[in-house]
Short mmCIF file of C-alpha atoms in Angstrom, two decimals:
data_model
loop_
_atom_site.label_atom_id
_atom_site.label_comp_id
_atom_site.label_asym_id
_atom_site.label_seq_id
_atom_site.Cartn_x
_atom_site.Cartn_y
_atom_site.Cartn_z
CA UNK D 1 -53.60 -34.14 -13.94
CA UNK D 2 -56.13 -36.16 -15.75
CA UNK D 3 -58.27 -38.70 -14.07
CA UNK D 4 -58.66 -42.22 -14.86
CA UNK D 5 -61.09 -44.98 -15.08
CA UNK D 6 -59.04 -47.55 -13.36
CA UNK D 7 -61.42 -50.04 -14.09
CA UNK D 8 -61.39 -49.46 -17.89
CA UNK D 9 -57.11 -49.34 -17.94
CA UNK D 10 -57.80 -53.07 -16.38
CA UNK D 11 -60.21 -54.14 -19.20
CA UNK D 12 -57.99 -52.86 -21.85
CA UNK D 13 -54.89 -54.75 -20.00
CA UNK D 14 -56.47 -57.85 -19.49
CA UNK D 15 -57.99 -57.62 -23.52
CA UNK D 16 -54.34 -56.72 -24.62
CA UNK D 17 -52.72 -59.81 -23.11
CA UNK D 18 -55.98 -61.80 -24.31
CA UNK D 19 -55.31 -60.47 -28.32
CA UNK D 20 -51.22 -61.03 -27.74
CA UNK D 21 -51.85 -64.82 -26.32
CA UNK D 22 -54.41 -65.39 -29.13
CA UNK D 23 -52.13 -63.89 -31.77
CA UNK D 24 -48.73 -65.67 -30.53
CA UNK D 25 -50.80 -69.12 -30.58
CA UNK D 26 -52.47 -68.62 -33.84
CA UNK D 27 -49.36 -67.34 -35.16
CA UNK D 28 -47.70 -70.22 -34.33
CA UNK D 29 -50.46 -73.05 -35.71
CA UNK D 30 -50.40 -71.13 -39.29
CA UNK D 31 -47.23 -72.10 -40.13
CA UNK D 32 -48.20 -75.79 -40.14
CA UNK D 33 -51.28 -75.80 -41.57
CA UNK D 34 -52.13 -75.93 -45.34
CA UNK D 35 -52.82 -72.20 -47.04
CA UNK D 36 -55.87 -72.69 -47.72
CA UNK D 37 -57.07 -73.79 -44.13
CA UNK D 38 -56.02 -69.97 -42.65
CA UNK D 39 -58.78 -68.22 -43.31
CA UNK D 40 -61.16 -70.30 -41.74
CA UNK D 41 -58.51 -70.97 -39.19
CA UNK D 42 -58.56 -66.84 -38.13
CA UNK D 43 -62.35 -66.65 -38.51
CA UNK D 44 -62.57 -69.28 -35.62
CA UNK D 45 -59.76 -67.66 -33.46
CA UNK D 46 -61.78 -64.11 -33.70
CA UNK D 47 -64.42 -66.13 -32.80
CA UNK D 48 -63.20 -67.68 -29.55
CA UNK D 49 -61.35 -64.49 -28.91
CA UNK D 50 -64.36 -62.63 -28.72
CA UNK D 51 -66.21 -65.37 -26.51
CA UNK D 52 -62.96 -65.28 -23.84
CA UNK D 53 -63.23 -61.30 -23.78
CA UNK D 54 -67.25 -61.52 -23.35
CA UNK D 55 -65.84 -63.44 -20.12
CA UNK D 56 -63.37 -61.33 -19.49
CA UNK D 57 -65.88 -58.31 -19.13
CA UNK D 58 -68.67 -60.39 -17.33
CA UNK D 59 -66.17 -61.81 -14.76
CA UNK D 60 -65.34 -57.65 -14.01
CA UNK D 61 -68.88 -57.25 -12.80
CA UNK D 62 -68.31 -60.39 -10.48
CA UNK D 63 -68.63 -59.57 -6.76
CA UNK D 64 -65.93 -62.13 -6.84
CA UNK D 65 -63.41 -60.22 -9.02
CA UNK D 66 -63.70 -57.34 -6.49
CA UNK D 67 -63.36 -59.26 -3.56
CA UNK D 68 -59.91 -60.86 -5.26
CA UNK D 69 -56.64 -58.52 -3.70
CA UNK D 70 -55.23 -59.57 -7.40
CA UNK D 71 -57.32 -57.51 -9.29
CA UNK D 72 -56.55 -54.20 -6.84
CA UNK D 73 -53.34 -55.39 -7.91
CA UNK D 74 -53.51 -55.31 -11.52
CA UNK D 75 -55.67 -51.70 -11.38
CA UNK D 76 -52.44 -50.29 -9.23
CA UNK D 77 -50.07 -51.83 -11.61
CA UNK D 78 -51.91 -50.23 -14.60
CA UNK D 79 -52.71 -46.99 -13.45
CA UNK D 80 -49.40 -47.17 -12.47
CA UNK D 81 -47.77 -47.72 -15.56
CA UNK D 82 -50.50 -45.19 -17.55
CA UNK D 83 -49.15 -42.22 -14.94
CA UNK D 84 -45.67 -42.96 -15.89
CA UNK D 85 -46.36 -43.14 -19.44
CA UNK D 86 -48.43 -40.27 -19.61
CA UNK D 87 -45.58 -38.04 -17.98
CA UNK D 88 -42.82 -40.19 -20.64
CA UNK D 89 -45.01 -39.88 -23.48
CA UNK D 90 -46.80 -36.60 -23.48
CA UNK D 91 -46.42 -34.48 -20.26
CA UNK D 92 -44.17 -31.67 -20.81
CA UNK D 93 -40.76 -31.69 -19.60
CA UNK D 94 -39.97 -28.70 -16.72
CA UNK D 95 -36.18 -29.24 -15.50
CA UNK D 96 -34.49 -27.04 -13.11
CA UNK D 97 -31.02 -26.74 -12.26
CA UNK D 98 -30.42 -24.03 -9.07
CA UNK D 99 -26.65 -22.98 -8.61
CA UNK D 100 -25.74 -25.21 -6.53
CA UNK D 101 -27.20 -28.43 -7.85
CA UNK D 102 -24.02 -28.77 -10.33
CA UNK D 103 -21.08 -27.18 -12.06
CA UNK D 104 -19.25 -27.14 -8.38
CA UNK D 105 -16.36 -29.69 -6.97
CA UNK D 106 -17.19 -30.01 -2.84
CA UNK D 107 -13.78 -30.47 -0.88
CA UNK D 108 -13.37 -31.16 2.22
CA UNK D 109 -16.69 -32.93 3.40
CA UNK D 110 -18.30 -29.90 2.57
CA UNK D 111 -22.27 -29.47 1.15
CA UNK D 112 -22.09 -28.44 -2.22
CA UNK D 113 -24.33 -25.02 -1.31
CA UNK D 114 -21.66 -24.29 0.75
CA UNK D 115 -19.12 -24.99 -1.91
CA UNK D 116 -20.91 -22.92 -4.22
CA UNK D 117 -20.64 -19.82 -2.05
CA UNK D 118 -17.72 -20.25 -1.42
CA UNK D 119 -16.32 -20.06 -4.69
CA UNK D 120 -18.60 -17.48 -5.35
CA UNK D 121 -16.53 -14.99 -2.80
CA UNK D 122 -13.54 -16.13 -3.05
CA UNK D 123 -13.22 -16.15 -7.14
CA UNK D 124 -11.52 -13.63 -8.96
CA UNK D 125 -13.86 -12.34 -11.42
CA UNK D 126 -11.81 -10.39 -13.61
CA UNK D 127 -12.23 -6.74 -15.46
CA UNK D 128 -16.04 -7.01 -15.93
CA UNK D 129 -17.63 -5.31 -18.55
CA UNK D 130 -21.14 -3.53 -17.47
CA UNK D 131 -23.32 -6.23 -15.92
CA UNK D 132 -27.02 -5.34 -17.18
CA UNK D 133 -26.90 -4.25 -21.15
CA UNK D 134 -29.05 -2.52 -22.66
CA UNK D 135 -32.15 -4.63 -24.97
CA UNK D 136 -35.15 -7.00 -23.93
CA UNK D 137 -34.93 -9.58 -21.49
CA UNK D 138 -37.43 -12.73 -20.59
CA UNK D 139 -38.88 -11.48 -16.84
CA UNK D 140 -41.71 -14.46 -16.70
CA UNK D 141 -42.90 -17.04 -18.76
CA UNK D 142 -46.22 -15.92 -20.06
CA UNK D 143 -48.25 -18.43 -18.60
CA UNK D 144 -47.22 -17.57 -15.20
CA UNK D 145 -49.09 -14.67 -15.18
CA UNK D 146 -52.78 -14.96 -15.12
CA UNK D 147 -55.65 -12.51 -15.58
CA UNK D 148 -56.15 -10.18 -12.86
CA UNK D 149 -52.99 -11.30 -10.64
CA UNK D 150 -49.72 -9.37 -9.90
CA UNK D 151 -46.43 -10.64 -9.01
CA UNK D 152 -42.76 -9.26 -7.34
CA UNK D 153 -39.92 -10.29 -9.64
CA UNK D 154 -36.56 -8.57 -9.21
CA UNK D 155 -33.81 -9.24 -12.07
CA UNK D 156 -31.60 -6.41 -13.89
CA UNK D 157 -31.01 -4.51 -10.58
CA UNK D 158 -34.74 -3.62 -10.19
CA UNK D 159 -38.04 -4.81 -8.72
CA UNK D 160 -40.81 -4.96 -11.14
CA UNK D 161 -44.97 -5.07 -10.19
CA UNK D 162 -45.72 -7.43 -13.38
CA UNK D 163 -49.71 -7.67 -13.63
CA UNK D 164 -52.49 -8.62 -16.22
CA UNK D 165 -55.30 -6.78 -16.30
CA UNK D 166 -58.61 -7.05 -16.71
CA UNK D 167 -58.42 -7.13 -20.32
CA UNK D 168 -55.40 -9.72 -20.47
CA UNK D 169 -52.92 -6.87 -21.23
CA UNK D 170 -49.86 -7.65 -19.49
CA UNK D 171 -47.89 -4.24 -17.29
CA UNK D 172 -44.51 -4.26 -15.74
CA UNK D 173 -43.98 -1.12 -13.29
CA UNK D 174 -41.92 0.16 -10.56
CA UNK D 175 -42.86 -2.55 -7.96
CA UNK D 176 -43.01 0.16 -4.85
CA UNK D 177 -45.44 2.97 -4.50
CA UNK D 178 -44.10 6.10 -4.11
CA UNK D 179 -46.83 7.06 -1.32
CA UNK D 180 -45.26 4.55 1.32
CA UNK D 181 -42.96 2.47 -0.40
CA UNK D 182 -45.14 -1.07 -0.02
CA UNK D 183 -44.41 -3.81 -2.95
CA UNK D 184 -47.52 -3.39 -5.80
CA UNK D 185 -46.64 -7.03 -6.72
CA UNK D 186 -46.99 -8.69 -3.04
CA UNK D 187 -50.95 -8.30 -3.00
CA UNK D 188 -51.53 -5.70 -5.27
CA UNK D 189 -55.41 -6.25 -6.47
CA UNK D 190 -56.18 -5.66 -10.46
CA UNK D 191 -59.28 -2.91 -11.49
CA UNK D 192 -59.62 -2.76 -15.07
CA UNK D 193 -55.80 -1.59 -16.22
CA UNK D 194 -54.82 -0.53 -13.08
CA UNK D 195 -52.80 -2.31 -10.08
CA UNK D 196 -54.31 -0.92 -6.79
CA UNK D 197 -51.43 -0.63 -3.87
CA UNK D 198 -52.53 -3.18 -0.77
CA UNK D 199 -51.29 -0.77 2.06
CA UNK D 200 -53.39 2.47 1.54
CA UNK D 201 -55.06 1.53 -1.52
CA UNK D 202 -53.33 4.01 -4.17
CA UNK D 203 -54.38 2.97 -7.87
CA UNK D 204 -51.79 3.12 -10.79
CA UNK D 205 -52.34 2.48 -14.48
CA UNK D 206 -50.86 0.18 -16.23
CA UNK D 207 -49.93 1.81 -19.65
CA UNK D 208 -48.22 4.95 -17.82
CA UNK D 209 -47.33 4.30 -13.93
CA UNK D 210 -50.15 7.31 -13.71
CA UNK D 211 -51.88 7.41 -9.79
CA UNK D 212 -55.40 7.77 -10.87
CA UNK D 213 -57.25 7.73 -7.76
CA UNK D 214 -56.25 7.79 -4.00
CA UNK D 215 -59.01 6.68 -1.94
CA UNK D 216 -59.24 9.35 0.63
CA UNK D 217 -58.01 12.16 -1.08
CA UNK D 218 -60.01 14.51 -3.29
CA UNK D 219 -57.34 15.28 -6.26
CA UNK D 220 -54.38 13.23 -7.27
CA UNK D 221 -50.89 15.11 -7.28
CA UNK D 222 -49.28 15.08 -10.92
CA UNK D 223 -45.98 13.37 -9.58
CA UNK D 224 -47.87 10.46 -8.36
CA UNK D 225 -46.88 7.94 -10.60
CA UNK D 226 -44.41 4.62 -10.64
CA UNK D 227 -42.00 4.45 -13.74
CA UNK D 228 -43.60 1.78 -16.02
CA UNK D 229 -41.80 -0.49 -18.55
CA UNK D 230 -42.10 -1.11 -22.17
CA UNK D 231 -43.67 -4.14 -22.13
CA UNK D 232 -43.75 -6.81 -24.65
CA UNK D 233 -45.19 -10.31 -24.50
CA UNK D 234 -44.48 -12.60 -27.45
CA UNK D 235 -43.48 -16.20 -27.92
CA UNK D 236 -44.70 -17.46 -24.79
CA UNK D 237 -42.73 -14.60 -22.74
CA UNK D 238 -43.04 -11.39 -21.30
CA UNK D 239 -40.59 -9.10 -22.54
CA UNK D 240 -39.00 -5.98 -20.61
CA UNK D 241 -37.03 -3.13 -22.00
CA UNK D 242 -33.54 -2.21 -20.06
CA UNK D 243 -31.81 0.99 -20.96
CA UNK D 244 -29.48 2.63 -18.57
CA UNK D 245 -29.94 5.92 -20.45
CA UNK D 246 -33.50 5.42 -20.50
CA UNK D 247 -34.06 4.88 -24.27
CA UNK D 248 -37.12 3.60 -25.79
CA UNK D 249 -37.16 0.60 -27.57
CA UNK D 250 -35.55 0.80 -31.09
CA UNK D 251 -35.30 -2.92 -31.94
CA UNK D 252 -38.10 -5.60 -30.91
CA UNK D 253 -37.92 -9.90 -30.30
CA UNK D 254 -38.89 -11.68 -33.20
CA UNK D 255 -42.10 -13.30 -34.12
CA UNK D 256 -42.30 -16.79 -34.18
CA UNK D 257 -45.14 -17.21 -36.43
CA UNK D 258 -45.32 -21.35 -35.95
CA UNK D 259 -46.32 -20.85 -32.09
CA UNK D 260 -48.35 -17.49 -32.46
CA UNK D 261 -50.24 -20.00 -35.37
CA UNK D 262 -50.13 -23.12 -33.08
CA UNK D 263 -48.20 -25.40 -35.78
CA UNK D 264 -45.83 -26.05 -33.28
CA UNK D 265 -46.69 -26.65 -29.61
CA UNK D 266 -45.24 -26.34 -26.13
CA UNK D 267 -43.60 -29.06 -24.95
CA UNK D 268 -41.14 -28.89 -22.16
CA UNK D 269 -38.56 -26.50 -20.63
CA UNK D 270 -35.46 -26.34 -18.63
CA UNK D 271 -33.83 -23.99 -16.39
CA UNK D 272 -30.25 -23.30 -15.62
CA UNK D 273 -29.15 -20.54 -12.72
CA UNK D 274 -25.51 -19.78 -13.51
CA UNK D 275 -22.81 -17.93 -11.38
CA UNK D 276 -21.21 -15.82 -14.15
CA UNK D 277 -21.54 -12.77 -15.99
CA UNK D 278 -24.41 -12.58 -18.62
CA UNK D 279 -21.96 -11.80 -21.87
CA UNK D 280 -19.91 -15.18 -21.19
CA UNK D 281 -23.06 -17.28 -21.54
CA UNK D 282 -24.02 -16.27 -25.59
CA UNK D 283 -20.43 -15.67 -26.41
CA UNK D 284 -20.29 -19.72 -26.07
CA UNK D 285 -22.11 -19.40 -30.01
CA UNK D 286 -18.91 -18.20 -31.36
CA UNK D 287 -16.23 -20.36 -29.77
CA UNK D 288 -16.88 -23.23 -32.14
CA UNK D 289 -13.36 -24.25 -30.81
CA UNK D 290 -14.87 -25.42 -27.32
CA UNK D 291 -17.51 -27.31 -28.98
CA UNK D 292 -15.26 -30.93 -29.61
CA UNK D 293 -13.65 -30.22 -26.17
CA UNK D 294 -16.57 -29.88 -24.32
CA UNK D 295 -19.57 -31.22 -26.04
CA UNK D 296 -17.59 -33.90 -28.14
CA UNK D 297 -17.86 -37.04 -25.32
CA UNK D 298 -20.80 -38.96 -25.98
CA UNK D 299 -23.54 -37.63 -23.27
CA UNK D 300 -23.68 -41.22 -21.58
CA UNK D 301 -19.79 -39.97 -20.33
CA UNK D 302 -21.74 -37.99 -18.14
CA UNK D 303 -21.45 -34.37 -17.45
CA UNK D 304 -18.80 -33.86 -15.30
CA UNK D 305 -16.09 -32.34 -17.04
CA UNK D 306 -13.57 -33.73 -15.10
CA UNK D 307 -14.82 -37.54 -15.97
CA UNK D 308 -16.43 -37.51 -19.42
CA UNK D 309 -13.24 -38.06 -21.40
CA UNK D 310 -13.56 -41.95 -20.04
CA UNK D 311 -12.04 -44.59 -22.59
CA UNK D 312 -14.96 -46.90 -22.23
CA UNK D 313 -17.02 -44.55 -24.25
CA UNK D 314 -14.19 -43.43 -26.57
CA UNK D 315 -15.87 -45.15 -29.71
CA UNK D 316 -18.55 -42.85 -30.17
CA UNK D 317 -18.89 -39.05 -29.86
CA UNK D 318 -20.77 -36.20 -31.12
CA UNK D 319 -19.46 -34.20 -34.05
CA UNK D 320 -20.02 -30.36 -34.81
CA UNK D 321 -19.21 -28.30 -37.64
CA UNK D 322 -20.22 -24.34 -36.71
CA UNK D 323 -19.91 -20.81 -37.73
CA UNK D 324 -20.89 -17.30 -36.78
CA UNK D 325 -21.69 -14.31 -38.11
CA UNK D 326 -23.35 -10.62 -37.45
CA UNK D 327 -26.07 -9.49 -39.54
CA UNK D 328 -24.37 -6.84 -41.57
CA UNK D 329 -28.23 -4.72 -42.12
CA UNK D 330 -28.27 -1.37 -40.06
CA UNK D 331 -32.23 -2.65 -38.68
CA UNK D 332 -30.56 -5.98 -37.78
CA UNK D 333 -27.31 -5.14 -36.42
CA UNK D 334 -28.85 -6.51 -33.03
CA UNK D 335 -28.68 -9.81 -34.44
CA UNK D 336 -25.83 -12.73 -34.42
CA UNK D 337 -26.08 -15.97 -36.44
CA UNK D 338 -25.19 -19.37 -35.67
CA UNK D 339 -24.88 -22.47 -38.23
CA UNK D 340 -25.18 -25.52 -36.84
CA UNK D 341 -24.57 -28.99 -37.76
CA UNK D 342 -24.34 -31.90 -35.14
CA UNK D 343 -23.98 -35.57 -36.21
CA UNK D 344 -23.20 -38.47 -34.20
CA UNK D 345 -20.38 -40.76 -35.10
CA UNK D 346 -20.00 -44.47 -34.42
CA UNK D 347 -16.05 -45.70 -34.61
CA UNK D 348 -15.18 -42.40 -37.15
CA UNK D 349 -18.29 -43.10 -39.21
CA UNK D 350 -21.43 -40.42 -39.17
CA UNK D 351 -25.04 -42.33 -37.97
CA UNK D 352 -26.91 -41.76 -40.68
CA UNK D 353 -30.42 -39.94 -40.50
CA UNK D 354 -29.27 -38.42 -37.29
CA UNK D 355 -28.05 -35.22 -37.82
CA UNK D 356 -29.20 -31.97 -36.31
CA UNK D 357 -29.82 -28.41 -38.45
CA UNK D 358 -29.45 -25.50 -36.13
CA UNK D 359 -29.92 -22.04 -37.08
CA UNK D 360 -29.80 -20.13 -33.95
CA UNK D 361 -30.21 -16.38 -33.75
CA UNK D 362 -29.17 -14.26 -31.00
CA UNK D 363 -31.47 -11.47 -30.95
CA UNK D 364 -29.64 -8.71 -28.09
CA UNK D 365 -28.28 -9.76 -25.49
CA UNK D 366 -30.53 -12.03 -23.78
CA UNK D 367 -32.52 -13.98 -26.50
CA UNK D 368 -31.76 -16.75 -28.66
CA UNK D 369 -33.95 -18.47 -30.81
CA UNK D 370 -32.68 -21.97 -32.21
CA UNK D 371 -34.77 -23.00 -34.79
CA UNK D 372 -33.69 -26.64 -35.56
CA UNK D 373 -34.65 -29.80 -38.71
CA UNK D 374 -34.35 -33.15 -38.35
CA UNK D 375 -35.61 -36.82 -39.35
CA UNK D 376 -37.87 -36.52 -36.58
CA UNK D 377 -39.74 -33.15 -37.95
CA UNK D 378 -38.34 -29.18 -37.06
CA UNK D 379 -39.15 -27.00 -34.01
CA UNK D 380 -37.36 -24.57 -31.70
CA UNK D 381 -35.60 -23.75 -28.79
CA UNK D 382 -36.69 -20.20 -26.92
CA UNK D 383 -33.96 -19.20 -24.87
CA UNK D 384 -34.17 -16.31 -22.27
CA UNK D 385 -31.07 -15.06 -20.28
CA UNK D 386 -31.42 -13.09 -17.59
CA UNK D 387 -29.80 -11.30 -14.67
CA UNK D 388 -31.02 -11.80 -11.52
CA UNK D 389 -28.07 -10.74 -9.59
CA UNK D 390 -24.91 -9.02 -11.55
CA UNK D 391 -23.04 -12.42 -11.66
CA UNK D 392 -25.65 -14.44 -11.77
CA UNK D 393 -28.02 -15.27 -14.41
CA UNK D 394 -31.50 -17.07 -15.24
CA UNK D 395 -31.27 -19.25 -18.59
CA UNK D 396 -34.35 -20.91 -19.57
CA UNK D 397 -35.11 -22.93 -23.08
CA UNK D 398 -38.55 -23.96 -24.09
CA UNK D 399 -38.96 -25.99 -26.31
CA UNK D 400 -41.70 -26.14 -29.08
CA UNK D 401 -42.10 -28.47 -31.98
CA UNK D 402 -44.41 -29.51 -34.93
CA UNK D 403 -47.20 -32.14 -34.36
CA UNK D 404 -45.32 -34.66 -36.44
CA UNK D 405 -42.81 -34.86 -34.42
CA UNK D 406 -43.46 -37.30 -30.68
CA UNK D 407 -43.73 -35.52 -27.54
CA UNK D 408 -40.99 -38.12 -26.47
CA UNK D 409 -38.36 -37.03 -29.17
CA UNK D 410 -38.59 -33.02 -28.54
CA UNK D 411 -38.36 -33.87 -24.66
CA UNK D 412 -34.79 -35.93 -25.85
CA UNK D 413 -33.54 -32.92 -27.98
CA UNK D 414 -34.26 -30.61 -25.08
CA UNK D 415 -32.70 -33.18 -22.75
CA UNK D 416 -29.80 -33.47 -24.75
CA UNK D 417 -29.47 -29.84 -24.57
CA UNK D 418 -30.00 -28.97 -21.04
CA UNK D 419 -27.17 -31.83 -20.58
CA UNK D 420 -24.79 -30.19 -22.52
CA UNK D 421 -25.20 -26.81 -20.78
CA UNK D 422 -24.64 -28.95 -17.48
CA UNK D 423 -21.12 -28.86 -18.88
CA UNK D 424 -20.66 -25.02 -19.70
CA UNK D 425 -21.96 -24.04 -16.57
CA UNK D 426 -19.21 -25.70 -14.51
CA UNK D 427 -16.69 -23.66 -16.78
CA UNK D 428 -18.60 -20.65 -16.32
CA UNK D 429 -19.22 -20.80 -12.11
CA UNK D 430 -15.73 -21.33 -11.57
CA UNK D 431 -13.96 -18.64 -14.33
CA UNK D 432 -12.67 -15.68 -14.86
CA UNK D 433 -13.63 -13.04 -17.11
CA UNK D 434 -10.76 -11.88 -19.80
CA UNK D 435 -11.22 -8.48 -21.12
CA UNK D 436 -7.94 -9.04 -22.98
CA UNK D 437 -7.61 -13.00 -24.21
CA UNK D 438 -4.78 -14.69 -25.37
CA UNK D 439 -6.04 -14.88 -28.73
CA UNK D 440 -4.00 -17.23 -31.36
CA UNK D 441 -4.02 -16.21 -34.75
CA UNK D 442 -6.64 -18.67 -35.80
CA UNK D 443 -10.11 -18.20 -37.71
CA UNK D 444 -11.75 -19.91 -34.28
CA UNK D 445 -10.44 -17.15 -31.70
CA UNK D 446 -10.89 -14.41 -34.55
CA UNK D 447 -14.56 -15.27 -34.05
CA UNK D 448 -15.01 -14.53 -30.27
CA UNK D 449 -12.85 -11.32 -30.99
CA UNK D 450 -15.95 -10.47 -33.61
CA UNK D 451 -18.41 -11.41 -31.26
CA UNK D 452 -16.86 -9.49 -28.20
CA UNK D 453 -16.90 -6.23 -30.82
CA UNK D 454 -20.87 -7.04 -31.92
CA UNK D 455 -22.10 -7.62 -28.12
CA UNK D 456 -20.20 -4.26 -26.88
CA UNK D 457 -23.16 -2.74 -28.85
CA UNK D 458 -25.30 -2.96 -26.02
CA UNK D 459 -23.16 -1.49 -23.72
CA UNK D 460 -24.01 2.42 -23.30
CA UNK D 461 -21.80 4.91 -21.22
CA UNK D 462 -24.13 4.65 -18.22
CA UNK D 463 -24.55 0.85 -18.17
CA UNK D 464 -24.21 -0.20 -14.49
CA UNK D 465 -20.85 -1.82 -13.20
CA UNK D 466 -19.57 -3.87 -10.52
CA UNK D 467 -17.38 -1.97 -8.15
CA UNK D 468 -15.21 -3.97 -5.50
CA UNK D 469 -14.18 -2.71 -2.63
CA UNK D 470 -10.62 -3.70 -1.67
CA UNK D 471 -10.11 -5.43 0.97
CA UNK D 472 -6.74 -5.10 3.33
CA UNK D 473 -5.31 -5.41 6.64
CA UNK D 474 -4.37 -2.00 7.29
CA UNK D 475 -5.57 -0.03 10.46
#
């Protein structure tokens, strides 16, 4: 948080009001006065403008100005207004949604955490595909991770040790040492490339899992090691490789050369936690068909589906016109395309200058990358999607954008968007999967049927699944 020279903010508020008085008066006194008198006119306003803000500044080294409460006042009411500007105007935005903060209806006077587990046991969930496919996934924001720390962070039915070493390299291992079984990430201390375990003191390597050094024993056994996972950090994330048949990686996240560059920068992020499986979240990118039902009402209507459709906003919407498609090259078969347009409309009629390009690429199962143009300037939207639990999933978007366009403006795009995934997630934390939809012979429901046949890509014959145990009353 910066600091500020409160005393400076009151100068410059007090000078402001001085110029806007002096401006609004002189303004008013040219327009009766012949042309020819202005000039001199202005020359004798900067004049006495500068004299009243000489006595502005003297009066501020006054002992009587700081005795006055009024001008403790003022400095509050301007370093008040700077903090709130700062974090309007230029701090980045960092929204978080948990799973019970929305998408849930409370009945019966109860909390809405308790509603939300609730209807978490008591849903039927359908016939589930796998729940962890096989590709990269988003474990931590880069930034999160700093030089020579280690963190616990458990997502796609594991625990993972994620460290940076010495040398800024980032490693993502098995988080529990096979000596004892203690957590490498809770307190784990960084050497050089390895993560040294804080119960007995074992040290692994990074690059490998590899024990290289146990401090009261003479030789290291050859299966001392953790598994370690390919790692990849790109984009602003760190990257892990999931393959239930233990693969390596054959496909890798795209490069984003406007942030590696630094033509676009970092400026806000949002975060959804969503009780569903993980292939209902992208499949949303081909059911253009949902898009006028639930992301036509104007975003003032709210986000409750069960309220937005009100009358009183009826008069202006948002308008979408979308397609999908799979990328038909054997290296890019990973990848899914979505065309985006979104306009707003005003009584039937399109605003003019507003609409929104979107290109948005799904890149396996848990990345998209939304590269979007506007009046405003271009940018994107990083998404990650990731399993935590098997029905229940992280969904972050950051947000990064070119220097022409105002921190304020990206912050309302990403705004806009988090707000319209308010609505899909109280579809998705209250459905049922379909394995076999009603499908009507229509070029809209063809499209999630050629979506549902790319995504099963990542599906391999050991990919995890959820089992239920049946529950009855017999003895």
């Amino acid at each position: 948080m910066p600091s500020y020279n409160y005393t400076t903010c009151f100068m410059a508020a007090v000078t402001f009001a001085a110029i806007t008085l002096a401006s609004a008066s002189i303004g008013s006194r040219i327009l009766k006065v012949p042309l020819f008198d202005v000039g001199p006119m202005w020359l004798q306003a900067v004049r006495d403008l500068g004299a009243e803000m000489k006595s502005v500044v003297t009066s501020l080294f006054e002992q009587d100005t700081w005795l006055c409460p009024w001008t403790y006042v003022m400095l509050g009411i301007t370093g008040f207004c700077l903090y709130v500007g700062y974090y309007i105007f230029v701090a980045p935005l960092n929204r978080i949604r948990q799973k019970s903060d929305l998408g849930y209806v409370p009945q019966g006077g109860m909390s809405k955490r308790d509603m939300a587990n609730l209807v978490q046991k008591r849903r039927v969930v359908g016939d589930l595909p796998p729940v962890y496919p096989n590709g990269w996934f988003g474990v931590i924001e880069a930034h999160e991770v700093k030089k020579g720390e280690s963190m616990s962070i458990a997502c796609l039915g594991e625990n993972f040790a994620v460290f940076r070493d010495d040398h800024g390299e980032v490693h993502i291992l098995d988080a529990y040492c096979p000596h004892m079984g203690a957590n490498l990430g809770v307190g784990g201390r960084i050497h050089g490339d390895c993560i040294t375990c804080p119960f007995h003191g074992w040290k692994f390597r990074g690059s490998d899992g590899k024990c290289t050094s146990i401090p009261y024993a003479d030789k290291v056994p050859d299966m001392a090691k953790v598994k370690a996972y390919p790692t990849y950090e790109i984009n602003g994330w760190i990257y892990v490789w999931y393959h239930a048949e233990g693969e390596e990686p054959f496909w890798w996240p795209e490069e984003i050369k406007e942030i590696t560059n630094g033509s676009w920068s970092y400026r806000g992020r949002t975060e959804h936690n969503i009780n569903a499986h993980i292939q209902e979240i992208p499949e949303n990118g081909a059911d253009v068909a949902h898009l006028k039902q639930i992301h036509g009402p104007i975003l003032l209507s709210g986000t409750d589906i069960r309220y937005m459709y009100s009358k009183m906003w009826d008069f202006v919407k948002h308008s979408w016109d979308a397609s999908w498609s799979a990328r038909t090259d054997p290296d890019e078969k990973h990848i899914g395309s979505l065309q985006l347009t979104h306009n707003l409309e005003l009584f039937g009629c399109k605003f003019p200058g507003l609409e929104l390009h979107v290109e948005a690429r799904q890149i396996g199962p848990g990345i998209v990358y939304l590269f979007f143009n506007s009046i405003f300037g271009s940018g994107v939207f990083v998404h990650s999607l990731t399993p935590t639990e098997p029905l229940n999933q992280k969904m972050v978007h950051n947000v990064y954008a070119n220097w022409t366009m105002p921190t304020i403006i990206a912050k309302g795009y990403l705004l806009g968007e988090a707000l319209q995934v308010d609505r899909d997630v109280m579809i998705w934390n209250n459905k049922r999967y379909e394995r076999r939809p009603l499908f009507v012979k229509s070029a809209e429901d063809s499209l999630i049927g050629k979506h549902r046949r790319w995504y099963s890509q990542f599906y391999s014959e050991h990919s995890p699944k959820l089992n239920f145990q049946k529950e009855t009353l017999d003895f």
